CSV table of C-alpha atoms in Angstrom, one decimal:
chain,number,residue,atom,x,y,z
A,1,UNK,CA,10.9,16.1,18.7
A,2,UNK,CA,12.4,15.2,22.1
A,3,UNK,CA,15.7,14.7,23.0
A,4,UNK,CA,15.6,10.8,23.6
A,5,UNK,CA,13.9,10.4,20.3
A,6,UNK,CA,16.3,8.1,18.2
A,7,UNK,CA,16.2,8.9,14.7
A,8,UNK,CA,17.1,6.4,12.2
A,9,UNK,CA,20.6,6.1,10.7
A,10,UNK,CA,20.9,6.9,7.3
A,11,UNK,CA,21.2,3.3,5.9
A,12,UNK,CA,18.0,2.8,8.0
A,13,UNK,CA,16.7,6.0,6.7
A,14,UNK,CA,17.3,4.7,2.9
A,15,UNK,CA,16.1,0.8,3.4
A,16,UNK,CA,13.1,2.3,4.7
A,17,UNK,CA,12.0,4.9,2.3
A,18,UNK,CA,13.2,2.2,-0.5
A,19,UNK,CA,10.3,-0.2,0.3
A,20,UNK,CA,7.9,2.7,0.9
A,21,UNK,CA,8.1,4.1,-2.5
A,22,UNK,CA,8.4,0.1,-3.7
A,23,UNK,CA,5.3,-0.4,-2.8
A,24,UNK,CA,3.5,2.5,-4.1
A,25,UNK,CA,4.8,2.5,-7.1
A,26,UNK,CA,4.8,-1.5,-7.6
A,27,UNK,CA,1.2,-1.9,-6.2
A,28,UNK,CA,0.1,2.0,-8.1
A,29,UNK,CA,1.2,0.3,-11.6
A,30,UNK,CA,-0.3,-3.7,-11.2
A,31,UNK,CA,-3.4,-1.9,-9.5
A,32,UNK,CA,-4.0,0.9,-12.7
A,33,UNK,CA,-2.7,-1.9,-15.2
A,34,UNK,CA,-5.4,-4.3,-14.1
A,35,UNK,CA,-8.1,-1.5,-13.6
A,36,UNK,CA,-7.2,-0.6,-17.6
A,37,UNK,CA,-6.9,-3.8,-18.7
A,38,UNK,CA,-10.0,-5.7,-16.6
A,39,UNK,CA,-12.0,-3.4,-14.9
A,40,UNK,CA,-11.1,-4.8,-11.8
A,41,UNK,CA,-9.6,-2.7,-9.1
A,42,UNK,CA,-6.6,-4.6,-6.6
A,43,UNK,CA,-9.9,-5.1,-4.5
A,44,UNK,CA,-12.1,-6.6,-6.7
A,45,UNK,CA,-9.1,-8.8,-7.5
A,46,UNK,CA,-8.4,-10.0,-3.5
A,47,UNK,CA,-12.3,-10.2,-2.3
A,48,UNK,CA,-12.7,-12.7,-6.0
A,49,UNK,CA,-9.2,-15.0,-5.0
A,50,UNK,CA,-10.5,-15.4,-1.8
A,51,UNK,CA,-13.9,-16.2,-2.6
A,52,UNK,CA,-13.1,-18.4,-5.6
A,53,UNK,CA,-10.4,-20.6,-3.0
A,54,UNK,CA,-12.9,-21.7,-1.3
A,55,UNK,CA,-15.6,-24.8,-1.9
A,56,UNK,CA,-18.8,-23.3,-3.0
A,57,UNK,CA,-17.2,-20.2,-3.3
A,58,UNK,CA,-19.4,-19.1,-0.8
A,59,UNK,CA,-17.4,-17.0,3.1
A,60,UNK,CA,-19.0,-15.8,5.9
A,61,UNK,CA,-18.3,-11.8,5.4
A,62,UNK,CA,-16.2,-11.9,8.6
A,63,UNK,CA,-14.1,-14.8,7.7
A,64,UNK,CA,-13.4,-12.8,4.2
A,65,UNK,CA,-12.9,-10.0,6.4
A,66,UNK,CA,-10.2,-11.1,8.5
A,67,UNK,CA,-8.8,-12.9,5.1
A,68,UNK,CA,-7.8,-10.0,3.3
A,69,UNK,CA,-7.6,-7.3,6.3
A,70,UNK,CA,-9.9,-5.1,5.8
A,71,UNK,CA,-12.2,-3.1,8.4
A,72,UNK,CA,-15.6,-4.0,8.8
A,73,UNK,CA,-16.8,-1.0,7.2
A,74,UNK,CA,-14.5,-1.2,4.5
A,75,UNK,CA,-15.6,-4.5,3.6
A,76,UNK,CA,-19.3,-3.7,3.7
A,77,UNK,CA,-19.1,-1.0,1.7
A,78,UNK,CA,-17.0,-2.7,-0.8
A,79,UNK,CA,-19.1,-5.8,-0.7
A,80,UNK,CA,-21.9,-3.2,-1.9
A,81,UNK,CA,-20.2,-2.3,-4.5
A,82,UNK,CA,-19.4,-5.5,-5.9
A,83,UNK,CA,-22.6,-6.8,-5.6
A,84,UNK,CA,-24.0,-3.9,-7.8
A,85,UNK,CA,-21.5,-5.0,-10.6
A,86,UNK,CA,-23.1,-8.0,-10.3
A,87,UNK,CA,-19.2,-10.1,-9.4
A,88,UNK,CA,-21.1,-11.1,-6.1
A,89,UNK,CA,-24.0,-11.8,-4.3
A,90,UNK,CA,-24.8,-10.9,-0.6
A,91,UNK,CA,-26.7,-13.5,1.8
A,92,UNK,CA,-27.6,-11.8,4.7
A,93,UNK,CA,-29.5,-13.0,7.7
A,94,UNK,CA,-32.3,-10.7,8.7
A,95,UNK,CA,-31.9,-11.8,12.0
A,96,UNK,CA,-28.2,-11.8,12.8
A,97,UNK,CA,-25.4,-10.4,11.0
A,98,UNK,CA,-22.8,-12.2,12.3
A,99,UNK,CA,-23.6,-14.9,9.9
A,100,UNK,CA,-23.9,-12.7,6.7
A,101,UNK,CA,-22.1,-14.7,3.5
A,102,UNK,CA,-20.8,-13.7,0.4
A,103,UNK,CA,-20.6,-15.9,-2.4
A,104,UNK,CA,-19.1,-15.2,-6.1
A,105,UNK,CA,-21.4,-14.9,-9.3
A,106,UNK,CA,-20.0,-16.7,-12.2
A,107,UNK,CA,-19.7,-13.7,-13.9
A,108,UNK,CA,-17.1,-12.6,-11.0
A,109,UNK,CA,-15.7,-15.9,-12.1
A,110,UNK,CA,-15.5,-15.1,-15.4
A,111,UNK,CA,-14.1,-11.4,-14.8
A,112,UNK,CA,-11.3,-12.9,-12.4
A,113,UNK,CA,-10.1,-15.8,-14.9
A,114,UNK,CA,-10.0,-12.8,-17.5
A,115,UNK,CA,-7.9,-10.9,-15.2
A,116,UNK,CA,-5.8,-13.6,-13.7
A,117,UNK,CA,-3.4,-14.1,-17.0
A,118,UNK,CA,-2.5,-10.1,-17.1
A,119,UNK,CA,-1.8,-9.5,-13.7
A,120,UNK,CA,0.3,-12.8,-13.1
A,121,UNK,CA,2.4,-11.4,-16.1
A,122,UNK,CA,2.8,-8.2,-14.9
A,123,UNK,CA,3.5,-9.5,-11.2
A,124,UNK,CA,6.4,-11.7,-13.3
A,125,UNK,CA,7.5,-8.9,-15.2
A,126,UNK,CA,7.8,-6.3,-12.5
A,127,UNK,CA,8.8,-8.2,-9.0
A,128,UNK,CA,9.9,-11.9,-9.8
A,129,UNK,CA,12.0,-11.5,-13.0
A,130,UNK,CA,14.2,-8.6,-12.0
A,131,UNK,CA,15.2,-10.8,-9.1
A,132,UNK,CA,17.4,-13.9,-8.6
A,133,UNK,CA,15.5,-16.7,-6.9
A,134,UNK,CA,17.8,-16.5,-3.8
A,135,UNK,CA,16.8,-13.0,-3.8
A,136,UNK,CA,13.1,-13.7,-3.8
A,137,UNK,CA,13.7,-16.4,-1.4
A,138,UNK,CA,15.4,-13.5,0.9
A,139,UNK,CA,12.4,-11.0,0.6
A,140,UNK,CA,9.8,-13.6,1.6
A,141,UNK,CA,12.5,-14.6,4.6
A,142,UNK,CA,12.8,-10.7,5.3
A,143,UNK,CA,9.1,-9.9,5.0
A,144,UNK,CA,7.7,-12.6,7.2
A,145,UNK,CA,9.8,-11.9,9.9
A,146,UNK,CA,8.6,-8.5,9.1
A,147,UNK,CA,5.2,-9.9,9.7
A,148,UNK,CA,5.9,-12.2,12.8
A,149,UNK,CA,6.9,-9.2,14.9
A,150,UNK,CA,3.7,-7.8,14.0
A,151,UNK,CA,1.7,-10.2,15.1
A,152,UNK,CA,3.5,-10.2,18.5
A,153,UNK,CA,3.5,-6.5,19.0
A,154,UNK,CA,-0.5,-5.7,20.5
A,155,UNK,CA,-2.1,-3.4,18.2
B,1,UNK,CA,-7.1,-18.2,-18.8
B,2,UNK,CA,-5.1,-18.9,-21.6
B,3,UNK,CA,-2.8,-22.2,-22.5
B,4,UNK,CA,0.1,-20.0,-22.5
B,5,UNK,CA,-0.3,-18.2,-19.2
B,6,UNK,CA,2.9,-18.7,-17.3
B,7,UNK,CA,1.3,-19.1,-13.7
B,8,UNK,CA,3.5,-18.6,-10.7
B,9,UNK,CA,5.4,-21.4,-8.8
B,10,UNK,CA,5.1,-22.1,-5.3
B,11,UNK,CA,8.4,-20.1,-4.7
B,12,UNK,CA,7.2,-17.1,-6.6
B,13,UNK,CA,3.8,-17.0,-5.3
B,14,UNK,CA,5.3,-17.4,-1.8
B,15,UNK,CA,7.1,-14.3,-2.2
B,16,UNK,CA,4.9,-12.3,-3.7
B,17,UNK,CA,2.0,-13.3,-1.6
B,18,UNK,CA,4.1,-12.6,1.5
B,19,UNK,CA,5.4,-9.0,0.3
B,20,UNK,CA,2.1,-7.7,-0.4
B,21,UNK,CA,1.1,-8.9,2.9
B,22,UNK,CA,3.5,-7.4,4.7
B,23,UNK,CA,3.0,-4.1,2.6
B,24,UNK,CA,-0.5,-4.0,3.7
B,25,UNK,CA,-0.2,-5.2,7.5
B,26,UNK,CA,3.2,-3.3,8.0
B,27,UNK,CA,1.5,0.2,6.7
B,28,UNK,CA,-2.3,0.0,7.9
B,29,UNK,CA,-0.6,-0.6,11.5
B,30,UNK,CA,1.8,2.4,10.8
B,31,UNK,CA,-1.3,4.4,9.8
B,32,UNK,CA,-3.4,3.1,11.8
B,33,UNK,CA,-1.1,4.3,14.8
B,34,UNK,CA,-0.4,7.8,13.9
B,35,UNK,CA,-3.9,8.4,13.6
B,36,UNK,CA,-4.5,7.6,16.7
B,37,UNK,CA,-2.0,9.3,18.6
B,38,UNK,CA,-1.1,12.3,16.3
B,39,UNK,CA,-4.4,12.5,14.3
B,40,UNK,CA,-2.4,13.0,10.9
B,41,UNK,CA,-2.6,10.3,8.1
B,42,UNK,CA,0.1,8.6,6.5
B,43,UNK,CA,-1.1,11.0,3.1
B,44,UNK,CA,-0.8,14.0,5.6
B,45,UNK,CA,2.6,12.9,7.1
B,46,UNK,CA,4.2,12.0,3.3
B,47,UNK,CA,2.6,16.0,2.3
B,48,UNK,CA,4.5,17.3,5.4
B,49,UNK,CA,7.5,15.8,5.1
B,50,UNK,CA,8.2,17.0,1.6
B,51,UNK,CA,7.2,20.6,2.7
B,52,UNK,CA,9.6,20.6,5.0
B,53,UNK,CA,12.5,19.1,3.5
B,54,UNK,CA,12.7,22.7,1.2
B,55,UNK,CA,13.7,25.7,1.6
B,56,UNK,CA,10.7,28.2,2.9
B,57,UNK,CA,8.4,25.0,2.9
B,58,UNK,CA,6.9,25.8,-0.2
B,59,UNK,CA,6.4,23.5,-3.6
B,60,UNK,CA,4.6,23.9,-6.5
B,61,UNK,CA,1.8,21.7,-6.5
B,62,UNK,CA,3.2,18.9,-9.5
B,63,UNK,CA,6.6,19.3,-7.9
B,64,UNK,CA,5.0,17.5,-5.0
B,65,UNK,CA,2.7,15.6,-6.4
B,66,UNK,CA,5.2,14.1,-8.6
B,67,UNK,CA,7.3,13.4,-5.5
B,68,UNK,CA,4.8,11.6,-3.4
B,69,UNK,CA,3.6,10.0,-7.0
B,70,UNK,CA,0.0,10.9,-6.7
B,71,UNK,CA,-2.4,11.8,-9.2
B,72,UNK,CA,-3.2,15.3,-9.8
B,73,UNK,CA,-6.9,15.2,-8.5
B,74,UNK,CA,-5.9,12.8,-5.5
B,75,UNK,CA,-3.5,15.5,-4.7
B,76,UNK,CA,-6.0,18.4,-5.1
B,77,UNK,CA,-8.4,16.5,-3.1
B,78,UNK,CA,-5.8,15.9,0.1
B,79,UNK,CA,-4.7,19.7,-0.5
B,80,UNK,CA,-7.9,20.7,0.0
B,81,UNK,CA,-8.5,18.9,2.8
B,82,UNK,CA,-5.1,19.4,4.6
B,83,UNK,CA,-6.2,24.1,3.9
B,84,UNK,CA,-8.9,23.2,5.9
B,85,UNK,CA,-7.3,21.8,9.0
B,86,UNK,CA,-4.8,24.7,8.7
B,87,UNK,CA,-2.0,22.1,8.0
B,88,UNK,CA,-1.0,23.9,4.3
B,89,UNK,CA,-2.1,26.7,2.7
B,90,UNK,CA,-2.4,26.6,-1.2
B,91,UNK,CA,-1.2,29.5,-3.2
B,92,UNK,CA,-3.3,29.4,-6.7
B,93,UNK,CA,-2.6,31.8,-9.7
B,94,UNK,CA,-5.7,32.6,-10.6
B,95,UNK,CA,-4.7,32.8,-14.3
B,96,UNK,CA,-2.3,29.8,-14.5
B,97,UNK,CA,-3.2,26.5,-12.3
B,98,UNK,CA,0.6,25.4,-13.7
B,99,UNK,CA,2.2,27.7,-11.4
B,100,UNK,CA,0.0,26.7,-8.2
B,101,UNK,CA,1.9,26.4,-5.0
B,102,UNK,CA,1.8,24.8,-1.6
B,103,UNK,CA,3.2,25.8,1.4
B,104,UNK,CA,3.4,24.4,4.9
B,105,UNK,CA,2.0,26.6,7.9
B,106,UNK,CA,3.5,26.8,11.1
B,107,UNK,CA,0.5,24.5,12.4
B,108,UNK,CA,1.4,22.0,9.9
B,109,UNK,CA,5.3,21.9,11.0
B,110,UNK,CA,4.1,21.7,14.7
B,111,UNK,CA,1.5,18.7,14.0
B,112,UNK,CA,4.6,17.0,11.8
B,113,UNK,CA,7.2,17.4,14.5
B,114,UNK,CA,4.7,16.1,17.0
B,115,UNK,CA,4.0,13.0,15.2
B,116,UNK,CA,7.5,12.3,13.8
B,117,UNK,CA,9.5,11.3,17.2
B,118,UNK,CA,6.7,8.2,17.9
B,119,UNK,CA,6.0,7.3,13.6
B,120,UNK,CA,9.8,6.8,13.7
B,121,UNK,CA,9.9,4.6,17.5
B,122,UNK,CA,7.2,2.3,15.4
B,123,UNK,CA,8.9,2.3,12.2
B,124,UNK,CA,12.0,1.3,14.5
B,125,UNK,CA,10.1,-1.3,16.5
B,126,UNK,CA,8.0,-2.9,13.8
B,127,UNK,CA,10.4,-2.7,10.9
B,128,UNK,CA,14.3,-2.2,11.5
B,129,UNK,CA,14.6,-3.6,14.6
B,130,UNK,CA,13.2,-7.2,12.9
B,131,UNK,CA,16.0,-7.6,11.0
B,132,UNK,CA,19.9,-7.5,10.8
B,133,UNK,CA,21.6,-4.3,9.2
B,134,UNK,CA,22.6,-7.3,6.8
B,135,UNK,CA,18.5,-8.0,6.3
B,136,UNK,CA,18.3,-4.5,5.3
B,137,UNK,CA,20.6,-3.6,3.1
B,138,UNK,CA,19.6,-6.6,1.1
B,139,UNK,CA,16.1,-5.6,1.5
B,140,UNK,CA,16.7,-1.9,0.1
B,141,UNK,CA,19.1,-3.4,-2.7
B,142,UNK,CA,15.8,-5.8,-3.7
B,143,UNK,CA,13.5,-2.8,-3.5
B,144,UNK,CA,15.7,-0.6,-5.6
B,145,UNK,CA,16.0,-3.7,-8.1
B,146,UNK,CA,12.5,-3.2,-8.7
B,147,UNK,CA,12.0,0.3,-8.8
B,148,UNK,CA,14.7,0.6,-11.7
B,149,UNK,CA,12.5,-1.7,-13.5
B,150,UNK,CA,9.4,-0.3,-13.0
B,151,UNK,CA,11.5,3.1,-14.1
B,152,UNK,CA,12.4,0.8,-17.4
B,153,UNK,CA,9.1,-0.3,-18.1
B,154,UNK,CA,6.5,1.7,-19.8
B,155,UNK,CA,3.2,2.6,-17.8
């Protein structure tokens, strides 16, 4: 704690611990109500959108990487995982890694169209009905300026 | 997939898409950056903070899990964890795990007050400083929207 440290005010202070605990406890319910409901974690969920968006549903693992964010570690041990469980299969190259590919079973198919009607009705439940569309109009302005800034700060 | 699934419209997905985004960018940057320079997670910071908000910096263990809204064995795990580094140190009744406590050590409110003046500059920088006092207000009257719902709704 140093004297020129600038603390936040308390409307600051109360807009920022809001969207804290928002998004634990929005993402914590959707993420245990799918896991109940599915099997699926919030993981399985992303890695299967992404896969299934594209033709063939077939991504290099650093393309699905960068996609949903996740550290290269992360993803491989995730990918592991997945693969076990039988939602996806694994190409790898022997001979360079850099063009690994991932590409969805249709059982993961079949385990995200399951899951897809559930979680869509919870997302509408729990963040788009208790809002007015201006309002959810306003969060998306709010959050990708949000994001913007990110992207020009360096990490 | 069902004939009467209710998908999303562009609007909605918009929003939502962008939110959980910005959720996951916005807080594996935070994390990402108090790790590095104060080598405390944002778990470890959340644990901290609550110890030291009370008098003698000392909690039972379900008052705090319940305040930082983690499981019970999530918590224990962390807890565990956090003893080791000499952060907290855990007060069990050996006869009644209900009246386990928690309490923070001096090392743990040195680590927290060493990592708080530059979590609070980035939280300034990547998050307030985005938007308008207007922006935010709005922002925690949205978040709060949904939280009372998600109080409403039944796990």
């Amino acid at each position: 704690m140093t004297e020129t440290s600038h603390w936040l005010t308390d409307a600051e202070q109360h807009a920022w611990r809001s969207f804290v605990r928002l998004q634990d406890r929005l993402l914590g319910r959707l993420g245990r109500e799918m896991q109940a409901e599915s099997g699926l974690s919030s993981a399985d969920y992303g890695v299967l959108v992404e896969l299934t968006e594209v033709p063939e549903g077939r991504l290099r693992v650093l393309e699905l990487a960068r996609a949903v964010e996740w550290e290269k570690s992360r993803m491989s041990h995730h990918l592991n995982r997945m693969a076990k469980r039988g939602l996806i299969v694994r190409e790898d190259c022997p001979t360079d890694a850099r063009v690994a590919f991932v590409a969805v079973t249709p059982a993961g198919r079949e385990a995200l169209a399951a899951a897809a009607p559930r979680h869509v009705e919870a997302v509408r439940r729990l963040f788009i009905d208790p809002l007015t569309p201006a309002e959810l109009a306003m969060l998306a302005q709010i959050s990708n300026r949000i994001l913007e800034q990110l992207e020009k700060d360096c990490d």
